[in-house]
Coordinates of N, CA and C in Angstrom, one line a residue:
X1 N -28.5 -50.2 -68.4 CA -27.9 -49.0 -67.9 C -29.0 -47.9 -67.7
X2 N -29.2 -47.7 -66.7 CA -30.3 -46.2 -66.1 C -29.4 -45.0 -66.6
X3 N -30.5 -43.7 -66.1 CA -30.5 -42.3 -66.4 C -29.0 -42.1 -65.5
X4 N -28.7 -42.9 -64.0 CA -27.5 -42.1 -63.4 C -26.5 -43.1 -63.9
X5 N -26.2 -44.1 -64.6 CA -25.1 -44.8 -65.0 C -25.2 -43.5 -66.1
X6 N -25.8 -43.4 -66.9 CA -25.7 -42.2 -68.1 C -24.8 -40.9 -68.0
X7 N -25.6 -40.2 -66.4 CA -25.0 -39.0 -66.3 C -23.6 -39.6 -65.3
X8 N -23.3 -40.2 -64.7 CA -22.1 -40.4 -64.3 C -21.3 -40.9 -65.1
X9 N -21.5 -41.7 -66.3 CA -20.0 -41.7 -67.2 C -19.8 -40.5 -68.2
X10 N -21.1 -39.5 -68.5 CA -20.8 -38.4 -68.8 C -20.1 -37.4 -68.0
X11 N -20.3 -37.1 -66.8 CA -19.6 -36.4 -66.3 C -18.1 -37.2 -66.5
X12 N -17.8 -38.1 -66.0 CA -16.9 -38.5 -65.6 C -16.0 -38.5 -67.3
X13 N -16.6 -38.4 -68.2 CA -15.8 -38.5 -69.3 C -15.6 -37.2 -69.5
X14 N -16.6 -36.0 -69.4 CA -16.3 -34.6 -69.8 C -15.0 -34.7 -69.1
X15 N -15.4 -34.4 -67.4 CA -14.1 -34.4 -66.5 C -11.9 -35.1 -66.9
X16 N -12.6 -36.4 -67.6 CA -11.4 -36.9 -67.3 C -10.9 -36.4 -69.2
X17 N -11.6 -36.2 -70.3 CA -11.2 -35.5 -71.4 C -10.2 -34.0 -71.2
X18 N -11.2 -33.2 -70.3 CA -10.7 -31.5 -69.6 C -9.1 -31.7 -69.2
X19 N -9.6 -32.6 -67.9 CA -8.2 -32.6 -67.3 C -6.9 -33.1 -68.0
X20 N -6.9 -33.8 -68.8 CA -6.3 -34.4 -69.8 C -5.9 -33.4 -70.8
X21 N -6.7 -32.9 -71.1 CA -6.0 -31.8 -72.2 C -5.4 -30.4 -71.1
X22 N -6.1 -30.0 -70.1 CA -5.4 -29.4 -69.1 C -4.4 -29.4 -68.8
X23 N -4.0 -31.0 -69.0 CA -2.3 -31.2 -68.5 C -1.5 -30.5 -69.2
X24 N -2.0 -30.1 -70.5 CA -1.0 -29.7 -71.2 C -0.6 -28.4 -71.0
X25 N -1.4 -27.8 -70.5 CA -1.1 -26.2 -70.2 C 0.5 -26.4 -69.7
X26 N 1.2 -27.1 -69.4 CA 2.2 -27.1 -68.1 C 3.4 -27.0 -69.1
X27 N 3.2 -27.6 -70.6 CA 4.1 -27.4 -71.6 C 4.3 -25.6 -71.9
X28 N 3.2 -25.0 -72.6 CA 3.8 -23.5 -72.2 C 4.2 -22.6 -71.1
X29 N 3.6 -23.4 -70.1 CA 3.8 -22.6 -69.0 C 5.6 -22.9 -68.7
X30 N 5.9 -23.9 -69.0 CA 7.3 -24.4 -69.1 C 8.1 -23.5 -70.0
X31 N 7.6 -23.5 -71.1 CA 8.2 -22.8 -72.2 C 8.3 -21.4 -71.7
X32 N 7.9 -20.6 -71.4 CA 7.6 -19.3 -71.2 C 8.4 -18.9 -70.1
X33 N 8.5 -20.1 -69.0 CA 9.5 -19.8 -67.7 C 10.9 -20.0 -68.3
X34 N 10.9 -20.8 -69.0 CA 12.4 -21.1 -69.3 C 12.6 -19.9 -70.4
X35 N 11.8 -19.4 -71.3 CA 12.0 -18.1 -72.0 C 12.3 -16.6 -71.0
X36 N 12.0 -16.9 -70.1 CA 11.6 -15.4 -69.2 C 13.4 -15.6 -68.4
X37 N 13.3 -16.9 -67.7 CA 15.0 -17.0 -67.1 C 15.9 -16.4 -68.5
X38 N 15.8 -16.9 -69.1 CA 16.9 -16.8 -70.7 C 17.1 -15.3 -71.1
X39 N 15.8 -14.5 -71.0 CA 16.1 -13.1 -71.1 C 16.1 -12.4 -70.2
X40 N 16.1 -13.3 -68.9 CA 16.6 -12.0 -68.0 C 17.9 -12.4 -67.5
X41 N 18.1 -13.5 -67.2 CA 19.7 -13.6 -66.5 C 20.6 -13.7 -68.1
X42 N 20.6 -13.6 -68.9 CA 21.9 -14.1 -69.9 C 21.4 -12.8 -70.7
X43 N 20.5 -12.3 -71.3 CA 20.5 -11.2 -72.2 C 20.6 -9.3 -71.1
X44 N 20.0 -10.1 -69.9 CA 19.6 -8.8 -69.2 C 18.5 -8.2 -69.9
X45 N 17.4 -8.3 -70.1 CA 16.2 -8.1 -71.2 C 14.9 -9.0 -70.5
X46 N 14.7 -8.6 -69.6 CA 13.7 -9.4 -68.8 C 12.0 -8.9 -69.7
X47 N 11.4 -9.8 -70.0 CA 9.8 -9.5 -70.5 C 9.2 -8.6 -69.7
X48 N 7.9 -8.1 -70.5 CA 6.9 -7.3 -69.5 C 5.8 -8.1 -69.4
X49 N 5.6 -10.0 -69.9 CA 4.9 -10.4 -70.1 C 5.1 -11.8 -69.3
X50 N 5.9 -12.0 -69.0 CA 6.4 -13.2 -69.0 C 5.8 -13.9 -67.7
X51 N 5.8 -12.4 -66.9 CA 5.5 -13.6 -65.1 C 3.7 -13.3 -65.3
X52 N 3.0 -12.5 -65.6 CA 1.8 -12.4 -65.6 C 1.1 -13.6 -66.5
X53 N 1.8 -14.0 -67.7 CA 1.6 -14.9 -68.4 C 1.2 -16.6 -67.9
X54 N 2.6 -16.8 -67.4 CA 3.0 -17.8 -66.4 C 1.4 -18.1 -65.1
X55 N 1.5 -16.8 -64.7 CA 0.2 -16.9 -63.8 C -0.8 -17.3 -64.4
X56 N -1.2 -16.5 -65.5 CA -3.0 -16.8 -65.9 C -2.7 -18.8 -66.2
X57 N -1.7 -18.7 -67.0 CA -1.5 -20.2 -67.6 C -1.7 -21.2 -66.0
X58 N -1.2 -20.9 -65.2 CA -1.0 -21.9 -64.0 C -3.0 -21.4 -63.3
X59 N -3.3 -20.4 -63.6 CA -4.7 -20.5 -62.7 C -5.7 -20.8 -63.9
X60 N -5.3 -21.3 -65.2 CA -6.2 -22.5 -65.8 C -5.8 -23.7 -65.5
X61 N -4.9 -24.2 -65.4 CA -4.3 -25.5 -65.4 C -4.7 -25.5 -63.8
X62 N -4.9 -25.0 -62.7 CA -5.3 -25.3 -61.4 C -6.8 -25.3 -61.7
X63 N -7.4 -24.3 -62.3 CA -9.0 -24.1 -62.0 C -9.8 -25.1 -62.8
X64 N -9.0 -25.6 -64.2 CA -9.8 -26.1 -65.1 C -9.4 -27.7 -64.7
X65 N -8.5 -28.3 -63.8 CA -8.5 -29.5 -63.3 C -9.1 -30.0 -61.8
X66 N -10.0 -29.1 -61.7 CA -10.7 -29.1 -60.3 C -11.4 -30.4 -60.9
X67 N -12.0 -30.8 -61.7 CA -13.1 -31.8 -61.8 C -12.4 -32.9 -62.1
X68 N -11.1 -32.5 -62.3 CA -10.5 -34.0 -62.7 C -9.6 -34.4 -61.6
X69 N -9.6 -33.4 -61.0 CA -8.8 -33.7 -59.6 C -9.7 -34.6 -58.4
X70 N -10.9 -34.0 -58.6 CA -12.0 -34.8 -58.0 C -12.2 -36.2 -58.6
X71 N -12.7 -36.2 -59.4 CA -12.8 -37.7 -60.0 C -11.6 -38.7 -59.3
X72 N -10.3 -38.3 -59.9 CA -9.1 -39.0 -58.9 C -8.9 -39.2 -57.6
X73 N -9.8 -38.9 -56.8 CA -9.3 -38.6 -55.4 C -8.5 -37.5 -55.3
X74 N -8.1 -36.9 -55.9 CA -7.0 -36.5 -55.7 C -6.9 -34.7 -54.7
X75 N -8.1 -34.7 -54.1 CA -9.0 -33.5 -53.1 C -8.0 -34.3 -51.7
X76 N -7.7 -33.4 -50.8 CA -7.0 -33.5 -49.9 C -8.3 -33.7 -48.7
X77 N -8.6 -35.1 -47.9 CA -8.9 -35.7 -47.0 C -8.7 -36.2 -45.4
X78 N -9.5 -36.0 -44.7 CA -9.0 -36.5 -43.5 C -9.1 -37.9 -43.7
X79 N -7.7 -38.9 -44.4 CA -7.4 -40.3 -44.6 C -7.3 -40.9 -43.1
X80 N -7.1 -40.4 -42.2 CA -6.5 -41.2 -40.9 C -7.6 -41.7 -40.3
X81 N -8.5 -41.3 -40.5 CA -10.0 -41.9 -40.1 C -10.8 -42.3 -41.1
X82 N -11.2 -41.7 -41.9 CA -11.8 -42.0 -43.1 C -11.1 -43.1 -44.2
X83 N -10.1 -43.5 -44.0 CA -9.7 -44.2 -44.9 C -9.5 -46.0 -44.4
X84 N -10.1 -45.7 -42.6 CA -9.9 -47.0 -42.1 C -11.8 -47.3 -42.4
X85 N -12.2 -46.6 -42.8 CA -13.8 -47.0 -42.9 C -14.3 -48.0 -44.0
X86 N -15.0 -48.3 -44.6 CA -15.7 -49.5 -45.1 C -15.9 -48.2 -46.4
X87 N -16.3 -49.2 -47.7 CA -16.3 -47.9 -48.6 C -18.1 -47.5 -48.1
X88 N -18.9 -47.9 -47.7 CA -20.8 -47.4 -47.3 C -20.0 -46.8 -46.9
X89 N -19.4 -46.8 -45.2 CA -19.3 -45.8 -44.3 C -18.6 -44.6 -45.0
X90 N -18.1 -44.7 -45.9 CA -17.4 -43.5 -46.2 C -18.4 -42.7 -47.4
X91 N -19.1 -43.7 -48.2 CA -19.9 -42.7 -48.6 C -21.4 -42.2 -47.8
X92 N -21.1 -43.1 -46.7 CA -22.1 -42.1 -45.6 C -21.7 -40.9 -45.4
X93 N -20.1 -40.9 -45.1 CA -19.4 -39.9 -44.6 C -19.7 -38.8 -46.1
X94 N -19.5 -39.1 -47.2 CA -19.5 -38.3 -48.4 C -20.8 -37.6 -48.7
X95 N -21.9 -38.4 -48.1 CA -23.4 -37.6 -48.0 C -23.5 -36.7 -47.2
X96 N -23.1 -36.9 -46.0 CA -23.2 -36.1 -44.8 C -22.8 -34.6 -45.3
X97 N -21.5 -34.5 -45.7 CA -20.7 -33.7 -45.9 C -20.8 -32.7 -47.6
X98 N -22.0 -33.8 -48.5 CA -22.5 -32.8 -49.4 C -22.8 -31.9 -49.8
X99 N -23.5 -31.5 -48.2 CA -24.4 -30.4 -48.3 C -23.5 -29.2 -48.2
X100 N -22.2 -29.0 -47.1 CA -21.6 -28.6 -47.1 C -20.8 -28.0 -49.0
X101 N -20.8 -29.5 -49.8 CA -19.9 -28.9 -51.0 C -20.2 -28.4 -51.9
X102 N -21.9 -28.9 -51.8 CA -23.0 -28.2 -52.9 C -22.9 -26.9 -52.1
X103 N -23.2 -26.4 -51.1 CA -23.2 -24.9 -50.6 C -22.5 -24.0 -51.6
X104 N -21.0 -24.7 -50.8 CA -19.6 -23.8 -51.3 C -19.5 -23.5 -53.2
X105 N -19.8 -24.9 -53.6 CA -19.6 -24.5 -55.1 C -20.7 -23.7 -56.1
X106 N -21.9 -23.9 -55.0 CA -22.7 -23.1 -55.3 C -22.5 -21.7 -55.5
X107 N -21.8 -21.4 -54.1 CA -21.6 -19.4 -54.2 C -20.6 -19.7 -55.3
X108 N -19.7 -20.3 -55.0 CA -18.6 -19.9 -55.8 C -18.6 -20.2 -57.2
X109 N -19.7 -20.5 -57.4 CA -20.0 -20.5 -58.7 C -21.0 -19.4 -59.4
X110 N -21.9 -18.8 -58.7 CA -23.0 -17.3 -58.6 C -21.4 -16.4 -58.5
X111 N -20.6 -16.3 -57.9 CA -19.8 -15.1 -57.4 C -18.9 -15.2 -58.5
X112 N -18.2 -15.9 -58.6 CA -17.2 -16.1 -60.3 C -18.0 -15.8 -61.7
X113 N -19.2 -16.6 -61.5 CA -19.8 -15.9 -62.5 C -20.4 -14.8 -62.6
X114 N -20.9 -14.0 -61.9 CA -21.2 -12.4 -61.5 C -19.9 -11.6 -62.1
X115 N -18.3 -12.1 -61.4 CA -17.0 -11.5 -61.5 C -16.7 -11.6 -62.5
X116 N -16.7 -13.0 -63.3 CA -16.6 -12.9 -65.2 C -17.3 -11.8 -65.5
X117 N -18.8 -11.6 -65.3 CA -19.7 -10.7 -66.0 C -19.2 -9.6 -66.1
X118 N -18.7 -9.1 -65.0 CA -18.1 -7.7 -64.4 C -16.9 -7.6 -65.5
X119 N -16.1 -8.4 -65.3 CA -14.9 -8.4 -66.1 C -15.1 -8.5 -67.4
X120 N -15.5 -9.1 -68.1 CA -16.2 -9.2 -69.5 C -16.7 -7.9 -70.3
X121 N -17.8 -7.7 -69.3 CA -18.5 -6.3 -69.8 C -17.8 -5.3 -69.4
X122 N -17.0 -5.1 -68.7 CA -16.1 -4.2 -68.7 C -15.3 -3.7 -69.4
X123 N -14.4 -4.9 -69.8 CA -13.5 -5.2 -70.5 C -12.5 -5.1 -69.9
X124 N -11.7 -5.0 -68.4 CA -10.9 -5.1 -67.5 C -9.7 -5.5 -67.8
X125 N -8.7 -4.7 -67.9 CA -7.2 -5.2 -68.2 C -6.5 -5.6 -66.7
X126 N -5.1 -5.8 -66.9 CA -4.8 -6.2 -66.1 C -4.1 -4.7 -64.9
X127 N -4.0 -4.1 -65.7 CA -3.7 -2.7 -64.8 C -1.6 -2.7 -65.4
X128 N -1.2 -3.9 -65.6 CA 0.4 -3.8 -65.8 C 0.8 -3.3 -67.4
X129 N 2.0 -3.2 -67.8 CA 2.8 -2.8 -68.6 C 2.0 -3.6 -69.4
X130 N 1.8 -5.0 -69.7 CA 1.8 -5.3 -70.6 C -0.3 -5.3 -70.7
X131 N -0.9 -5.7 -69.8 CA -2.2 -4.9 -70.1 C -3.1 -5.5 -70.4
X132 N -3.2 -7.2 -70.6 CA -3.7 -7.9 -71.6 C -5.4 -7.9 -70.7
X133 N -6.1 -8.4 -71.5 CA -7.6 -8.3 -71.1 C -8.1 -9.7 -69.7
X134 N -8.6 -9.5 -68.5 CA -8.9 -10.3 -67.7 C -9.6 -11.8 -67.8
X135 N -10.7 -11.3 -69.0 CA -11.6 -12.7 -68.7 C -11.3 -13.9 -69.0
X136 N -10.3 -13.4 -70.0 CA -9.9 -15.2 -70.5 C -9.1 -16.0 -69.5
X137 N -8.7 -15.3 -68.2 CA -8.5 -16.0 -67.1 C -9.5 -16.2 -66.3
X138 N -10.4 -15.5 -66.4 CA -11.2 -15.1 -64.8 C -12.5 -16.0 -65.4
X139 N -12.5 -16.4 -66.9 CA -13.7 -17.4 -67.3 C -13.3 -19.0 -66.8
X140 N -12.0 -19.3 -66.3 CA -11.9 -20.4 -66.1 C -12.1 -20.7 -64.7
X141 N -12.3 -19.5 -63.6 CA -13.1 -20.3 -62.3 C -14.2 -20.5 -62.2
X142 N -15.4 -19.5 -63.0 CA -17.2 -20.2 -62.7 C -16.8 -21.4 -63.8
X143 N -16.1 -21.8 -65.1 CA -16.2 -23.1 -65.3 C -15.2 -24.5 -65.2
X144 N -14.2 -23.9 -64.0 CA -14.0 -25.0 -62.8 C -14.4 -25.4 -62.1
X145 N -15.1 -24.0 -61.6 CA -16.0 -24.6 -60.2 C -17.3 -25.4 -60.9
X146 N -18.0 -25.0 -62.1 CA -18.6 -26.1 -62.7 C -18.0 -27.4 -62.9
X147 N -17.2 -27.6 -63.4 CA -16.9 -28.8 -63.5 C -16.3 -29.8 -62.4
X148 N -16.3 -28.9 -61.3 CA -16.2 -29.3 -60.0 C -16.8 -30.2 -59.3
X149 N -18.8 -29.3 -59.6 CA -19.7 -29.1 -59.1 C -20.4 -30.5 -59.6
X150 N -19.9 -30.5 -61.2 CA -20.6 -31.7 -61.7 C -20.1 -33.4 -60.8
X151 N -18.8 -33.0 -61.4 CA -17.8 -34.4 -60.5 C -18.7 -34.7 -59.1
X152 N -19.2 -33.5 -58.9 CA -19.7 -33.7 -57.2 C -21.1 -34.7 -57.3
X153 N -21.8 -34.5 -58.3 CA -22.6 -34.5 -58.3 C -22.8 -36.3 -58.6
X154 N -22.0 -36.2 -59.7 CA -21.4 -38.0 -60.0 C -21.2 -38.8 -59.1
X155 N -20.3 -38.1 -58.0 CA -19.8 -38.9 -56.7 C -20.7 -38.8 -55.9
X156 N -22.0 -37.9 -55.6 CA -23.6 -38.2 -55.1 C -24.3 -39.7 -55.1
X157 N -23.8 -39.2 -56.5 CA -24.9 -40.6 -57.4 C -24.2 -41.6 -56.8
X158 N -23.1 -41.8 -57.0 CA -22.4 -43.2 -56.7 C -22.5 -43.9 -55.4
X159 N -22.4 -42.5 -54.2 CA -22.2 -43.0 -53.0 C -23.9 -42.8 -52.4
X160 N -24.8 -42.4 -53.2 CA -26.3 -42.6 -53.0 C -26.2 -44.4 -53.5
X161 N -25.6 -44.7 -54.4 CA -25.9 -46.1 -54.5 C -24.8 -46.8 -53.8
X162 N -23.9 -46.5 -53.1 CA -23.4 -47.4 -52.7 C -23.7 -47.5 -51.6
X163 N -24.6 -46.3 -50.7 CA -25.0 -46.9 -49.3 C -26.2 -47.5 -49.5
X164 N -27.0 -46.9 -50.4 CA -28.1 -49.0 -50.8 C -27.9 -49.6 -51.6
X165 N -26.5 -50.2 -51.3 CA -26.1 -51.2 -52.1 C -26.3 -52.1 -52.9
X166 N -26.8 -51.2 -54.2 CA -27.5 -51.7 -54.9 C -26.5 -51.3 -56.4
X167 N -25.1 -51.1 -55.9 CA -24.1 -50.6 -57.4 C -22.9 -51.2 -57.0
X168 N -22.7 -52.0 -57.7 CA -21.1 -52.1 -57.9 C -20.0 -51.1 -58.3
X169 N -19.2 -50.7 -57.7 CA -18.0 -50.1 -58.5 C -17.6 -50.6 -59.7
X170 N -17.5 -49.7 -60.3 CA -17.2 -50.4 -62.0 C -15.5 -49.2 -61.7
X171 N -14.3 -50.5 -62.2 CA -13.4 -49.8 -62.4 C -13.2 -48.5 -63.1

């Protein structure tokens, strides 16, 4: 086993560990909706917490399964063409189109992390009734879009070896 079988079952294990515990966010975020209906339609006592809550919890459970969403396929594709191709041609197609993803995750990884900084050192609330501090949401897009960035990087490797066919897919 080489340096890129290495770094691609590591990534691929950080990734699929993250996303896996990620899933779980969707339990409080559950809990909290069903608490917020309960006090506002049956007590009339609606929270000052409840819907901002709900949000930060759903934009970690989106941002922090970016890498595991990737690893799955689970990134939205033009399948109608691409999915009639040969798996080379398609990771021809996945090279091509790299540069383009390294670009994007790149800013969006310098600009999220610049925005944490801002928010952090600031110490930035939310501006509402209830007020709570920004970062601990706004820290989970530069390390989504990392862990994005990495998956990307895994799926490089792979489809650098699978157009010189020199790697088998390992389940």
């Amino acid at each position: 086993m080489g340096w890129a079988d290495l770094v691609v079952r590591l990534i691929d294990g950080v990734n699929e560990h993250i996303g896996r515990l990620t899933s779980y966010i969707i339990l409080p975020m559950l809990a909290v909706m069903i608490y917020e209906v309960i006090m506002r339609y049956y007590f009339q006592a609606p929270t000052i917490w409840g819907t901002e809550m709900i949000t930060f919890l759903f934009a970690g459970y989106t941002l922090m399964g970016a890498g595991y969403a990737h690893l799955k396929n689970a990134h939205v594709n033009m399948n109608a063409l691409y999915g009639r191709f040969s798996q080379r041609t398609q990771a021809v197609c996945n090279l091509v189109t790299w540069i383009g993803f390294l670009a994007y995750c790149g800013v969006l990884f310098y600009e999220s992390s610049r925005f944490f900084w801002d928010v952090f050192s600031s110490g930035r609330a939310s501006g509402t009734d209830w007020n709570p501090k920004l970062w601990p949401v706004v820290i989970t897009l530069p390390l989504g879009v990392l862990l994005l960035l990495l998956q990307g990087i895994a799926k490089l490797i792979r489809d650098i070896r699978r157009v010189a066919s020199r790697w088998e897919e390992r389940g």
